[in-house]
Amino acid sequence: MFFGEFQHTIDQKNRIVIPAKFRVFVSEKEDRKGFIIGLSVIRNESCLSMYPYSGMRKVIEDVQRVIGSAPDGDDLLRLFSTNAEFVAIDSQSRIVIPQKLIDAVRLPKEVILTGVIDRIEIWSAGDWLERQKGH
């Protein structure tokens, strides 16, 4: 489970450190290898979502159940899966965010990582502050 928010900077190699308070909850062996990162599945959300490998299994089951039966289900599944990638955690607890995902949500260097129970979201610091003003 992931809780809290943390301000971070994406470095020149598109790397970001996973906060220690989030790493504590990445306990399964396969989860410690990395995350699945992709575009938010929530409409009109301008952020990236990161799931531990085990958590992504449930998301995939839900997506296949809901989207798979839609008339354009295959196209939606392709869109979902081609906009997600596995990112490994290095020895310094960093991941590399794929450039295509950075470009898709226009992430600047200053970002906010938020814990959303089953996932971590990566927001532009400016977008996150604007969103918080609206709620």
Short mmCIF file of C-alpha atoms in Angstrom, two decimals:
data_model
loop_
_atom_site.label_atom_id
_atom_site.label_comp_id
_atom_site.label_asym_id
_atom_site.label_seq_id
_atom_site.Cartn_x
_atom_site.Cartn_y
_atom_site.Cartn_z
CA MET A 1 0.00 0.00 0.00
CA PHE A 2 1.20 3.47 -0.80
CA PHE A 3 0.39 6.60 1.21
CA GLY A 4 1.69 10.17 1.27
CA GLU A 5 3.22 12.57 -1.22
CA PHE A 6 6.81 13.39 -2.00
CA GLN A 7 8.40 16.10 -4.10
CA HIS A 8 11.18 14.91 -6.39
CA THR A 9 13.24 15.94 -9.38
CA ILE A 10 13.64 13.86 -12.53
CA ASP A 11 17.34 13.88 -13.39
CA GLN A 12 18.89 14.37 -16.85
CA LYS A 13 18.68 10.61 -17.52
CA ASN A 14 14.95 10.51 -16.66
CA ARG A 15 15.64 8.77 -13.35
CA ILE A 16 13.71 9.27 -10.15
CA VAL A 17 14.23 7.79 -6.69
CA ILE A 18 11.42 5.71 -5.23
CA PRO A 19 10.85 7.11 -1.70
CA ALA A 20 11.85 4.79 1.14
CA LYS A 21 8.33 5.02 2.61
CA PHE A 22 7.00 3.52 -0.64
CA ARG A 23 9.74 0.88 -0.94
CA VAL A 24 8.74 -0.58 2.44
CA PHE A 25 5.52 -1.86 0.85
CA VAL A 26 7.27 -3.46 -2.11
CA SER A 27 7.93 -6.74 -0.35
CA GLU A 28 7.28 -9.58 -2.79
CA LYS A 29 10.38 -10.83 -4.58
CA GLU A 30 9.05 -10.09 -8.07
CA ASP A 31 7.88 -6.62 -6.97
CA ARG A 32 11.36 -5.64 -5.81
CA LYS A 33 12.58 -5.89 -9.41
CA GLY A 34 10.54 -2.91 -10.56
CA PHE A 35 7.20 -1.42 -11.49
CA ILE A 36 4.82 -1.30 -14.41
CA ILE A 37 4.46 2.37 -15.33
CA GLY A 38 1.97 3.83 -17.76
CA LEU A 39 -0.58 6.49 -18.51
CA SER A 40 -3.29 6.90 -15.91
CA VAL A 41 -6.33 4.78 -16.68
CA ILE A 42 -8.52 7.52 -15.19
CA ARG A 43 -9.89 9.86 -17.84
CA ASN A 44 -8.53 13.39 -17.90
CA GLU A 45 -5.77 12.56 -15.42
CA SER A 46 -2.47 14.05 -16.54
CA CYS A 47 -0.19 11.77 -14.57
CA LEU A 48 1.61 8.45 -14.75
CA SER A 49 0.60 5.45 -12.66
CA MET A 50 3.08 2.91 -11.29
CA TYR A 51 2.05 -0.48 -10.01
CA PRO A 52 4.14 -3.18 -8.40
CA TYR A 53 4.13 -6.28 -10.59
CA SER A 54 1.75 -8.18 -8.30
CA GLY A 55 -0.65 -5.21 -8.15
CA MET A 56 -0.66 -4.90 -11.92
CA ARG A 57 -2.08 -8.41 -12.21
CA LYS A 58 -5.33 -7.27 -10.59
CA VAL A 59 -5.46 -4.17 -12.79
CA ILE A 60 -5.01 -6.32 -15.90
CA GLU A 61 -7.81 -8.67 -14.79
CA ASP A 62 -10.13 -5.69 -14.19
CA VAL A 63 -9.21 -4.04 -17.49
CA GLN A 64 -9.73 -7.25 -19.45
CA ARG A 65 -13.09 -7.84 -17.77
CA VAL A 66 -14.39 -4.31 -18.35
CA ILE A 67 -12.75 -3.39 -21.65
CA GLY A 68 -12.53 -6.87 -23.16
CA SER A 69 -16.29 -7.09 -23.64
CA ALA A 70 -16.60 -3.63 -25.26
CA PRO A 71 -17.18 -3.47 -29.04
CA ASP A 72 -13.74 -1.87 -29.51
CA GLY A 73 -12.19 -3.84 -26.64
CA ASP A 74 -9.13 -5.04 -28.54
CA ASP A 75 -8.24 -1.50 -29.58
CA LEU A 76 -8.62 -0.28 -26.00
CA LEU A 77 -6.49 -3.16 -24.67
CA ARG A 78 -3.79 -2.31 -27.22
CA LEU A 79 -3.90 1.35 -26.19
CA PHE A 80 -3.62 0.39 -22.52
CA SER A 81 -0.75 -2.08 -22.99
CA THR A 82 1.32 -0.11 -25.50
CA ASN A 83 1.34 2.90 -23.15
CA ALA A 84 2.80 0.93 -20.24
CA GLU A 85 6.28 -0.46 -19.62
CA PHE A 86 8.24 -2.36 -17.01
CA VAL A 87 10.85 -0.19 -15.28
CA ALA A 88 13.54 -1.85 -13.19
CA ILE A 89 14.65 -0.54 -9.80
CA ASP A 90 18.42 -0.04 -9.73
CA SER A 91 20.73 -0.47 -6.73
CA GLN A 92 20.10 3.15 -5.69
CA SER A 93 16.30 2.67 -5.68
CA ARG A 94 15.83 4.63 -8.90
CA ILE A 95 13.73 3.93 -11.96
CA VAL A 96 14.07 5.39 -15.45
CA ILE A 97 10.84 6.91 -16.74
CA PRO A 98 10.48 6.21 -20.48
CA GLN A 99 10.70 9.40 -22.55
CA LYS A 100 7.48 8.62 -24.43
CA LEU A 101 5.58 8.62 -21.12
CA ILE A 102 7.23 11.84 -19.96
CA ASP A 103 6.20 13.43 -23.25
CA ALA A 104 2.66 12.03 -23.13
CA VAL A 105 1.82 13.81 -19.85
CA ARG A 106 4.33 16.65 -20.30
CA LEU A 107 6.21 15.97 -17.07
CA PRO A 108 8.68 18.69 -16.12
CA LYS A 109 11.74 18.00 -13.96
CA GLU A 110 9.89 18.90 -10.73
CA VAL A 111 7.33 16.22 -9.89
CA ILE A 112 5.18 14.98 -7.04
CA LEU A 113 4.88 11.27 -6.25
CA THR A 114 1.60 10.42 -4.54
CA GLY A 115 0.60 7.20 -2.87
CA VAL A 116 -2.85 6.05 -3.97
CA ILE A 117 -3.25 2.82 -1.98
CA ASP A 118 -2.46 0.30 -4.75
CA ARG A 119 -0.29 2.54 -6.95
CA ILE A 120 2.07 5.48 -7.07
CA GLU A 121 1.19 8.42 -9.29
CA ILE A 122 3.73 10.81 -10.78
CA TRP A 123 2.40 14.33 -11.35
CA SER A 124 3.86 17.57 -12.62
CA ALA A 125 4.34 19.59 -9.42
CA GLY A 126 2.32 22.45 -10.97
CA ASP A 127 -0.54 20.19 -12.06
CA TRP A 128 -0.66 18.56 -8.63
CA LEU A 129 -0.85 21.94 -6.85
CA GLU A 130 -3.64 23.10 -9.19
CA ARG A 131 -5.54 19.87 -8.62
CA GLN A 132 -5.24 20.29 -4.86
CA LYS A 133 -6.64 23.85 -5.06
CA GLY A 134 -9.72 22.50 -6.83
CA HIS A 135 -10.51 19.95 -4.07
#
